[in-house]
PDB file of C-alpha atoms and ligand atoms in Angstrom:
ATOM      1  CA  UNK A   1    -166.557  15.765-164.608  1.00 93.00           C
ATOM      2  CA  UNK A   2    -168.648  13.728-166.796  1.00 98.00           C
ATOM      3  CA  UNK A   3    -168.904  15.360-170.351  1.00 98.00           C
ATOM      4  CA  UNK A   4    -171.623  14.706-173.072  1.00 98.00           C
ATOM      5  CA  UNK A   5    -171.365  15.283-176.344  1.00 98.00           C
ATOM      6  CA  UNK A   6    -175.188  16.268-177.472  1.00 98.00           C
ATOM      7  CA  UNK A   7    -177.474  17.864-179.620  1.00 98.00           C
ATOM      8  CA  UNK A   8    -180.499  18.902-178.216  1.00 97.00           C
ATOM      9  CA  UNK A   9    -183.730  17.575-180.445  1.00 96.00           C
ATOM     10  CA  UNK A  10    -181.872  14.417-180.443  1.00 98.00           C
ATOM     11  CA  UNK A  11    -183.999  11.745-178.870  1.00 98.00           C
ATOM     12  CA  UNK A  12    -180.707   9.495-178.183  1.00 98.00           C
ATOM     13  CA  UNK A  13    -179.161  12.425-176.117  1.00 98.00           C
ATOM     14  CA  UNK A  14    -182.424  13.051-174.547  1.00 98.00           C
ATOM     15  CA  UNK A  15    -182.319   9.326-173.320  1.00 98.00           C
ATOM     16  CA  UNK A  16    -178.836  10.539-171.727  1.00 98.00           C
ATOM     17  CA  UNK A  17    -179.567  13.066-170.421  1.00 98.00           C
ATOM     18  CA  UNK A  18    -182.602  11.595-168.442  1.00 98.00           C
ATOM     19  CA  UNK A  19    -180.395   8.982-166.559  1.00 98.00           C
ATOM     20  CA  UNK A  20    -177.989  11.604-166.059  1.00 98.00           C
ATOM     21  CA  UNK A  21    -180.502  13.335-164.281  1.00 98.00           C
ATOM     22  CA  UNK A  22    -182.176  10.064-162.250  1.00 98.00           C
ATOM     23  CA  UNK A  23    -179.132   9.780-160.767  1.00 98.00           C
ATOM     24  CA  UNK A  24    -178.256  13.326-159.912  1.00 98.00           C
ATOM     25  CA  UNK A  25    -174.745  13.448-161.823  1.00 98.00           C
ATOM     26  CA  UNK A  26    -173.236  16.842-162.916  1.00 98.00           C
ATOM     27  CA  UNK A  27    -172.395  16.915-166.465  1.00 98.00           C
ATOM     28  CA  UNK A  28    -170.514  19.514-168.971  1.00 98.00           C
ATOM     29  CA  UNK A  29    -172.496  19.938-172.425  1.00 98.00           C
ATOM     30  CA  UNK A  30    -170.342  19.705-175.210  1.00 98.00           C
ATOM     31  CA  UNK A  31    -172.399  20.724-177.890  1.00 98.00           C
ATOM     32  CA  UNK A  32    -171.817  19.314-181.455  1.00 98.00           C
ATOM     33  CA  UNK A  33    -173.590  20.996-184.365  1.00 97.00           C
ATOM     34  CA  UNK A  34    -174.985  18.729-186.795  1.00 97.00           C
ATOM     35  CA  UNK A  35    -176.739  20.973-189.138  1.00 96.00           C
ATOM     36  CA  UNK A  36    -173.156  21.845-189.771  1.00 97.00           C
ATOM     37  CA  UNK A  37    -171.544  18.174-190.222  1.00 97.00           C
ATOM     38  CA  UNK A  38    -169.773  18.531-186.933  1.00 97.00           C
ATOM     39  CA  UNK A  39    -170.394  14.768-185.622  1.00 98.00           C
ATOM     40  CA  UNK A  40    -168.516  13.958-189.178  1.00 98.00           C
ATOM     41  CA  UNK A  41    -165.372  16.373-188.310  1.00 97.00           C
ATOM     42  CA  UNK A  42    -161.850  14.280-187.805  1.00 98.00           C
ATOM     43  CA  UNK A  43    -161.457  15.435-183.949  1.00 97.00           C
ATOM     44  CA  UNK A  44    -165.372  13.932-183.454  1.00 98.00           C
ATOM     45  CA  UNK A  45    -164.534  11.058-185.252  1.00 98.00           C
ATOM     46  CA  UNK A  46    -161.890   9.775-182.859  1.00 98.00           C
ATOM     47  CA  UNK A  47    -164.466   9.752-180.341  1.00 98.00           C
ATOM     48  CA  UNK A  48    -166.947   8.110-182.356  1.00 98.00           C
ATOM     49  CA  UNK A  49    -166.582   5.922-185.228  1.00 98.00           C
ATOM     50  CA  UNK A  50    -169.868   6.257-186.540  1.00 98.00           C
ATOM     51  CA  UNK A  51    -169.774  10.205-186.195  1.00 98.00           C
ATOM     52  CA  UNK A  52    -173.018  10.466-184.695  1.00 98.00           C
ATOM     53  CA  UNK A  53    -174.327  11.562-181.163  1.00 98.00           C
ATOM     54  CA  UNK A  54    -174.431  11.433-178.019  1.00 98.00           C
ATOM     55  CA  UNK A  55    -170.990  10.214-176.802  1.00 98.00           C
ATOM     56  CA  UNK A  56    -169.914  10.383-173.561  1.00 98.00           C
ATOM     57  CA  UNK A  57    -166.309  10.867-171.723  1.00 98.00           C
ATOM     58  CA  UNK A  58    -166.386   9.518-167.910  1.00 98.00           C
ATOM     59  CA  UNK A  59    -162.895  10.617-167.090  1.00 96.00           C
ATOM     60  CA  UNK A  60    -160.622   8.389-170.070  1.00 94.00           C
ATOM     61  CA  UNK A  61    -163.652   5.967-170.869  1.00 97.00           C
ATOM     62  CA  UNK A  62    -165.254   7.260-173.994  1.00 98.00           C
ATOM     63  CA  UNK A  63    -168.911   5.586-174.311  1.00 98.00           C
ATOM     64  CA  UNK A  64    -171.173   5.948-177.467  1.00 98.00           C
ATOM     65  CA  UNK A  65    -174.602   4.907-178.258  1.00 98.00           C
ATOM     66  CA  UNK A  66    -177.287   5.691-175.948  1.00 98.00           C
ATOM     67  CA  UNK A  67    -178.510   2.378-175.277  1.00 98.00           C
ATOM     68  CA  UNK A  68    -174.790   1.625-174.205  1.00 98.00           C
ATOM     69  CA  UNK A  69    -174.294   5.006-172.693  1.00 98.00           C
ATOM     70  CA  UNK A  70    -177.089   4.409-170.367  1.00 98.00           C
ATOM     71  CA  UNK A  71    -176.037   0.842-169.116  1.00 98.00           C
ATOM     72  CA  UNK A  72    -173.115   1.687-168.587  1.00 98.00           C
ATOM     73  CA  UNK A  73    -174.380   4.647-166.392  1.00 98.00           C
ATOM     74  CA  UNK A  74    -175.960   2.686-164.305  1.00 98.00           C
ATOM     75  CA  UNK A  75    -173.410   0.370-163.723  1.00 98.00           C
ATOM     76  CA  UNK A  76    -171.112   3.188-162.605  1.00 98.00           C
ATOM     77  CA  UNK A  77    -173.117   5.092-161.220  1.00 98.00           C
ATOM     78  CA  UNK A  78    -175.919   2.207-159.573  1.00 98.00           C
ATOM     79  CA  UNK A  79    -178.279   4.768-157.367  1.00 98.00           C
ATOM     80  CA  UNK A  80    -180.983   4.633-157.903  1.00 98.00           C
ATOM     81  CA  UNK A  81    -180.978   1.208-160.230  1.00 98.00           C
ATOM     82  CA  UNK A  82    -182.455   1.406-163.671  1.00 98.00           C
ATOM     83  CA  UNK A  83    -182.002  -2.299-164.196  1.00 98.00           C
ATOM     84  CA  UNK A  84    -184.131  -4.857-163.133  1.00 98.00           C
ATOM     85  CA  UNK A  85    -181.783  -7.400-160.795  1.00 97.00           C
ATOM     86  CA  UNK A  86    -182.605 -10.505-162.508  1.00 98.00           C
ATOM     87  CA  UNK A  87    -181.122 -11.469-165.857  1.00 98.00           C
ATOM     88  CA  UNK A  88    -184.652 -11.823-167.418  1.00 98.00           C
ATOM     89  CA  UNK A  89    -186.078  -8.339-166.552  1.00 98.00           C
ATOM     90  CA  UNK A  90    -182.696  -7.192-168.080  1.00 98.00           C
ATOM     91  CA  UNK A  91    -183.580  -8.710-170.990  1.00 98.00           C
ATOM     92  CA  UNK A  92    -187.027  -7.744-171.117  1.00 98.00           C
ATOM     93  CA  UNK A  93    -185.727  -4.227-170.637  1.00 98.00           C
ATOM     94  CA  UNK A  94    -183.198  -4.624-173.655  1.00 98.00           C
ATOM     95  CA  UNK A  95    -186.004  -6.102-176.044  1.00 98.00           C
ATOM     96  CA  UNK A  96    -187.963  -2.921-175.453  1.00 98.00           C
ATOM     97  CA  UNK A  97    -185.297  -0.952-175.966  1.00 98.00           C
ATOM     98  CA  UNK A  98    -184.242  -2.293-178.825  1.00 98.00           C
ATOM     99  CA  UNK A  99    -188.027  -2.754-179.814  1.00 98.00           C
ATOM    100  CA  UNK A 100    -187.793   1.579-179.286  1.00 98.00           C
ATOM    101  CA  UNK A 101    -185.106   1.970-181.768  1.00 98.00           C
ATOM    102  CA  UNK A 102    -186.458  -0.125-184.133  1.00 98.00           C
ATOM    103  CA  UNK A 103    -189.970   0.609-184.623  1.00 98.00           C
ATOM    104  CA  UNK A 104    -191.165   3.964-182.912  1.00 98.00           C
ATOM    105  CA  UNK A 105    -187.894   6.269-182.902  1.00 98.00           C
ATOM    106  CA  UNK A 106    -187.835   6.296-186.884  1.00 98.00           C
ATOM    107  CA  UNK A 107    -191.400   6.964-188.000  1.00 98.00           C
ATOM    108  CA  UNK A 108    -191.756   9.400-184.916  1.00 98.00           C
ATOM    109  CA  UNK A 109    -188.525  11.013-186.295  1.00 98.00           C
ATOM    110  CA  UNK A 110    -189.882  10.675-190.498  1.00 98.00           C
ATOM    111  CA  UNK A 111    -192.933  12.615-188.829  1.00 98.00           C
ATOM    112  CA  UNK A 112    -191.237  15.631-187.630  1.00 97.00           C
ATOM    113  CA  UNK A 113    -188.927  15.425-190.290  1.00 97.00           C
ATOM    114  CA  UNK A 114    -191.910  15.947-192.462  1.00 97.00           C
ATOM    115  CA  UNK A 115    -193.670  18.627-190.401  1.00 96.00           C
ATOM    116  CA  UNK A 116    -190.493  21.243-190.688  1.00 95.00           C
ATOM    117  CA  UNK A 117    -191.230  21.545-194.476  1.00 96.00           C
ATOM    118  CA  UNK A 118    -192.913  23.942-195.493  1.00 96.00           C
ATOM    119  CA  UNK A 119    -196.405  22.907-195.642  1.00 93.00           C
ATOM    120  CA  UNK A 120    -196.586  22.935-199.385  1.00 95.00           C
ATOM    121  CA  UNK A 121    -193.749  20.509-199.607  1.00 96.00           C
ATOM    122  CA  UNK A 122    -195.162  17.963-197.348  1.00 95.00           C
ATOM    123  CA  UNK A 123    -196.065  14.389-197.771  1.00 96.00           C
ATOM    124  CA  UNK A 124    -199.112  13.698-195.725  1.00 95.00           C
ATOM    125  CA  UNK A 125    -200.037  10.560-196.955  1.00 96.00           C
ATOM    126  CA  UNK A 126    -196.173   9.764-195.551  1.00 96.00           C
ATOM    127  CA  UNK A 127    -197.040  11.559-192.117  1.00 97.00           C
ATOM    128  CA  UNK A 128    -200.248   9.129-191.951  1.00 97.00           C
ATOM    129  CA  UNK A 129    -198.493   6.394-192.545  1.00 98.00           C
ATOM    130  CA  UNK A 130    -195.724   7.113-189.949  1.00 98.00           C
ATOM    131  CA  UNK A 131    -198.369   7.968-187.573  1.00 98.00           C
ATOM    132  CA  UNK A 132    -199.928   4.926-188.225  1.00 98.00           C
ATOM    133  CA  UNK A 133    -196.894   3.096-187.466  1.00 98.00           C
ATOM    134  CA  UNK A 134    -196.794   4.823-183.651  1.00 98.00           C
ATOM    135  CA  UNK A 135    -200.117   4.424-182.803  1.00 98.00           C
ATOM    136  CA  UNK A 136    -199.503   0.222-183.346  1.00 98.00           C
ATOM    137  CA  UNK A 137    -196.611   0.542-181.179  1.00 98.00           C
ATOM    138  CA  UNK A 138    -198.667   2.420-178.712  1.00 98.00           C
ATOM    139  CA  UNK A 139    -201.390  -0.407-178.821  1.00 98.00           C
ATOM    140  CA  UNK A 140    -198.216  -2.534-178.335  1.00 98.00           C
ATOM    141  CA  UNK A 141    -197.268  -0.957-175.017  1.00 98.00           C
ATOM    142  CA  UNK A 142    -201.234  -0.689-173.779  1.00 98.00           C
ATOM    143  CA  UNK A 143    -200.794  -4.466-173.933  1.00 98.00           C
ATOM    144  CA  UNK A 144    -197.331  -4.777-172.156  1.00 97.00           C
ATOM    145  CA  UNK A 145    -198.451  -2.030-169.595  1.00 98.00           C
ATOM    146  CA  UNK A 146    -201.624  -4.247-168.439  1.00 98.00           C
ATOM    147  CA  UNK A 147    -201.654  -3.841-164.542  1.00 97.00           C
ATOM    148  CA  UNK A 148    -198.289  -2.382-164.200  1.00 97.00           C
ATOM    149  CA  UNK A 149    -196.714   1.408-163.197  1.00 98.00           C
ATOM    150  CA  UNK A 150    -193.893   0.901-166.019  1.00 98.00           C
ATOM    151  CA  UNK A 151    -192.739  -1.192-168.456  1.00 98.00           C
ATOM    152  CA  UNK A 152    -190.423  -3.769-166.694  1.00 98.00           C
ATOM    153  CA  UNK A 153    -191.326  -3.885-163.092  1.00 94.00           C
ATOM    154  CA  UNK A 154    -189.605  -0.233-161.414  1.00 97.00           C
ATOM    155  CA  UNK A 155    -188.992   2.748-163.855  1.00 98.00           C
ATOM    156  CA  UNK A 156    -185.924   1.722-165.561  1.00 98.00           C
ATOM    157  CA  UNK A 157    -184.069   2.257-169.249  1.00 98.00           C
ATOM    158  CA  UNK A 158    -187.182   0.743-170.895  1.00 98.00           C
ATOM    159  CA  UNK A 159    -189.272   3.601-169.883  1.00 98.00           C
ATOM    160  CA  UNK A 160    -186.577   5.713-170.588  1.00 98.00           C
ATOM    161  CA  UNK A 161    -186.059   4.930-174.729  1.00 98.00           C
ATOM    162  CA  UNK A 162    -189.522   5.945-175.007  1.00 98.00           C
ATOM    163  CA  UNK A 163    -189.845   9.201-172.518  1.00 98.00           C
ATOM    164  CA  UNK A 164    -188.158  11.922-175.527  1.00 98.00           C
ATOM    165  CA  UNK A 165    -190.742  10.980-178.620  1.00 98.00           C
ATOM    166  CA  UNK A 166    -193.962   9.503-176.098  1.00 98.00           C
ATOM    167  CA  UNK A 167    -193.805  12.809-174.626  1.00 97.00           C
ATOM    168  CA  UNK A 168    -194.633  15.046-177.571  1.00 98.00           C
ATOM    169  CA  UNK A 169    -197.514  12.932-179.135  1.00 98.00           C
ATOM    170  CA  UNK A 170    -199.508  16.216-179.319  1.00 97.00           C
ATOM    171  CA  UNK A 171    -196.770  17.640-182.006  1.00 97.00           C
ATOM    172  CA  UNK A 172    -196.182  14.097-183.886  1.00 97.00           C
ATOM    173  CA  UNK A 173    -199.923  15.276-184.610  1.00 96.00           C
ATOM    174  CA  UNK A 174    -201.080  12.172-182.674  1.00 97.00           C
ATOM    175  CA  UNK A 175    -204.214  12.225-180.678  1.00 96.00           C
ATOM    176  CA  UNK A 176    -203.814   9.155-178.135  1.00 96.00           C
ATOM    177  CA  UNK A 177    -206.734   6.484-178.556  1.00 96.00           C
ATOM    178  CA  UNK A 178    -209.136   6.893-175.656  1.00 96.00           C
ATOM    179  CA  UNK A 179    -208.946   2.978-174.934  1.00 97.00           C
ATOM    180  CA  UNK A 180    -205.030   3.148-174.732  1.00 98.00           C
ATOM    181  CA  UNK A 181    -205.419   3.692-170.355  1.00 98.00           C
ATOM    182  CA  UNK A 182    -202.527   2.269-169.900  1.00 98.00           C
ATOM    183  CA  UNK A 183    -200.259   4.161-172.086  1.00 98.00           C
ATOM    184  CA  UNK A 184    -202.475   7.473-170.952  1.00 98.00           C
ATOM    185  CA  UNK A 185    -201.436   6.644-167.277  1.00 98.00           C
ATOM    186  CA  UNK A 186    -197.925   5.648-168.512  1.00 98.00           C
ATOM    187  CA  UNK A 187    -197.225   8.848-170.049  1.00 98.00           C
ATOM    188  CA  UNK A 188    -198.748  10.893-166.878  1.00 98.00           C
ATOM    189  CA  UNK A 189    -196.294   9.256-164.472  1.00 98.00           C
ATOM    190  CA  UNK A 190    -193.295  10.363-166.879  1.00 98.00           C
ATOM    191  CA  UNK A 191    -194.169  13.561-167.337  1.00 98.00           C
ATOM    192  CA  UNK A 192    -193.918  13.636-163.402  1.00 98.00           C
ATOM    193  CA  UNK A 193    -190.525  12.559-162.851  1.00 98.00           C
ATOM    194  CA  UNK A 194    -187.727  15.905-162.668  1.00 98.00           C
ATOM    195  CA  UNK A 195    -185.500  13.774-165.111  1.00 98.00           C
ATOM    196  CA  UNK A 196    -188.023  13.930-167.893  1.00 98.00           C
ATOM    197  CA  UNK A 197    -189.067  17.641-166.811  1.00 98.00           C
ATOM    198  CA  UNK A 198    -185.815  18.161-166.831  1.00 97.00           C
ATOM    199  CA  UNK A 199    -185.711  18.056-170.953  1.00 98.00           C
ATOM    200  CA  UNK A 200    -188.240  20.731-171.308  1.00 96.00           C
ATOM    201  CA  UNK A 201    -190.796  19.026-173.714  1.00 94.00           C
TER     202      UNK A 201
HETATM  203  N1  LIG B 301    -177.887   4.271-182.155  1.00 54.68           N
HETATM  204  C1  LIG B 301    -177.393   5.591-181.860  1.00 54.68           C
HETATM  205  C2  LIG B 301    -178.076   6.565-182.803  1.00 54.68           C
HETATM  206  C3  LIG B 301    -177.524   7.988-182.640  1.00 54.68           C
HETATM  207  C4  LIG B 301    -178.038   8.897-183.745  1.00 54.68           C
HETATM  208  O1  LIG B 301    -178.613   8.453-184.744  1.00 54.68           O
HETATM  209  N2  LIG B 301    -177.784  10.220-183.564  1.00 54.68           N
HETATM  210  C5  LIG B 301    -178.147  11.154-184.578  1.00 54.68           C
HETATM  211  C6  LIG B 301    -178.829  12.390-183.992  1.00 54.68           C
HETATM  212  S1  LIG B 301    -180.387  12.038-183.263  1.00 54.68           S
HETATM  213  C7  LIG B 301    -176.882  11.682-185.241  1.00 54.68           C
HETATM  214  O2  LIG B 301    -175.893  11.935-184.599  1.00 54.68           O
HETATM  215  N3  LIG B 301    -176.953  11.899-186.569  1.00 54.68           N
HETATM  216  C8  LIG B 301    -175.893  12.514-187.290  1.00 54.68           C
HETATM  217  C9  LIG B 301    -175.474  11.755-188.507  1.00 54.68           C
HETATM  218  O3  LIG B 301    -175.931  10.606-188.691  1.00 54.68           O
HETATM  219  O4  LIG B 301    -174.700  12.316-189.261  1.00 54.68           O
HETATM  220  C10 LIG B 301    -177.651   5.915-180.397  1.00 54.68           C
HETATM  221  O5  LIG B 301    -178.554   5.316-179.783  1.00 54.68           O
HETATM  222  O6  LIG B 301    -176.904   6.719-179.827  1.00 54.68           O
END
């Protein structure tokens, strides 16, 4: 049995999690508390390095990162494919993935971060800025969505770095720009898919 090693706000288990549930595997939660330094305990170390989640154990393979985590998924497990079959859609799909890590997980993140202070303590000129920052990576994907149902040709992992933090706009305090169709549509289709129901967002 496939065992993951999660917390559950965590957008990078929530990524998991998602292609866990695409293609229908059973999976044991191990939970790891990281309010309480868990992920940086000696035992959790030996699994991962960096002591952070998720990591996963498929039998003896121990897999961290969820970008790896979820290509490596799908290559064990290939129904239903999250990977384009050509060597430039997986690119494209890595870019935006990698684009998702870089530039919308962390001010998404610095938002909520922000938001579960007491009001009194918070920054907002530091919440407008981070929303700032999604709403240009939002225009970003309007552009890449043009005339398409996902991101790289059939749902795949591209969609799927986005789903956790493009699904709770509303609570990022982020009201999404009436001429952003494509991402509205985008986000619609998502929500529809068990996987990403699934979370409970
Ligand atoms: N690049 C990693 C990032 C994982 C990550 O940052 N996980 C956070 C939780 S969302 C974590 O474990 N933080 C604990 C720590 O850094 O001590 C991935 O994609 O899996």
């Amino acid at each position: 049995m496939i065992k993951l090693y999660d917390y559950p706000d965590c957008p990078f288990c929530q990524k998991v999690r998602v292609v866990l549930a695409e293609k229908d595997l059973e999976f044991d939660i191990k939970p790891v508390d990281l309010r309480t330094g868990e992920q940086k305990a000696p035992e959790f170390l030996k699994l991962n390095p960096y002591g952070k989640v998720p990591v996963l154990i498929d039998e003896d393979i121990v897999v961290y990162d969820s970008t790896i985590i979820d290509e490596y998924l799908d290559e064990e497990y290939p129904n239903p494919p999250l990977m384009p079959e050509d060597s430039a859609g997986r690119a494209r799909v890595r870019l935006l993935e990698d684009f998702c890590d870089n530039s919308f997980i962390p001010p998404a993140g610095a938002i909520l971060t922000e938001l579960h202070k007491p009001e009194a303590e918070r920054d907002n000129e530091k919440i407008k800025k981070y929303q700032a920052d999604v709403n240009r990576v939002l225009a970003r994907l309007e552009v890449a969505l043009e005339g398409k149902q996902y991101l790289v040709d059939d749902f795949s992992l591209a969609d799927i770095a986005f789903v956790p933090r493009v699904v709770i706009l509303p609570q990022l305090g982020i009201e999404l720009d009436a001429r952003l169709h494509n991402v509205a549509a985008w986000i619609a289709r998502l929500r529809e898919r068990p996987s990403v129901q699934s979370l409970g967002l």
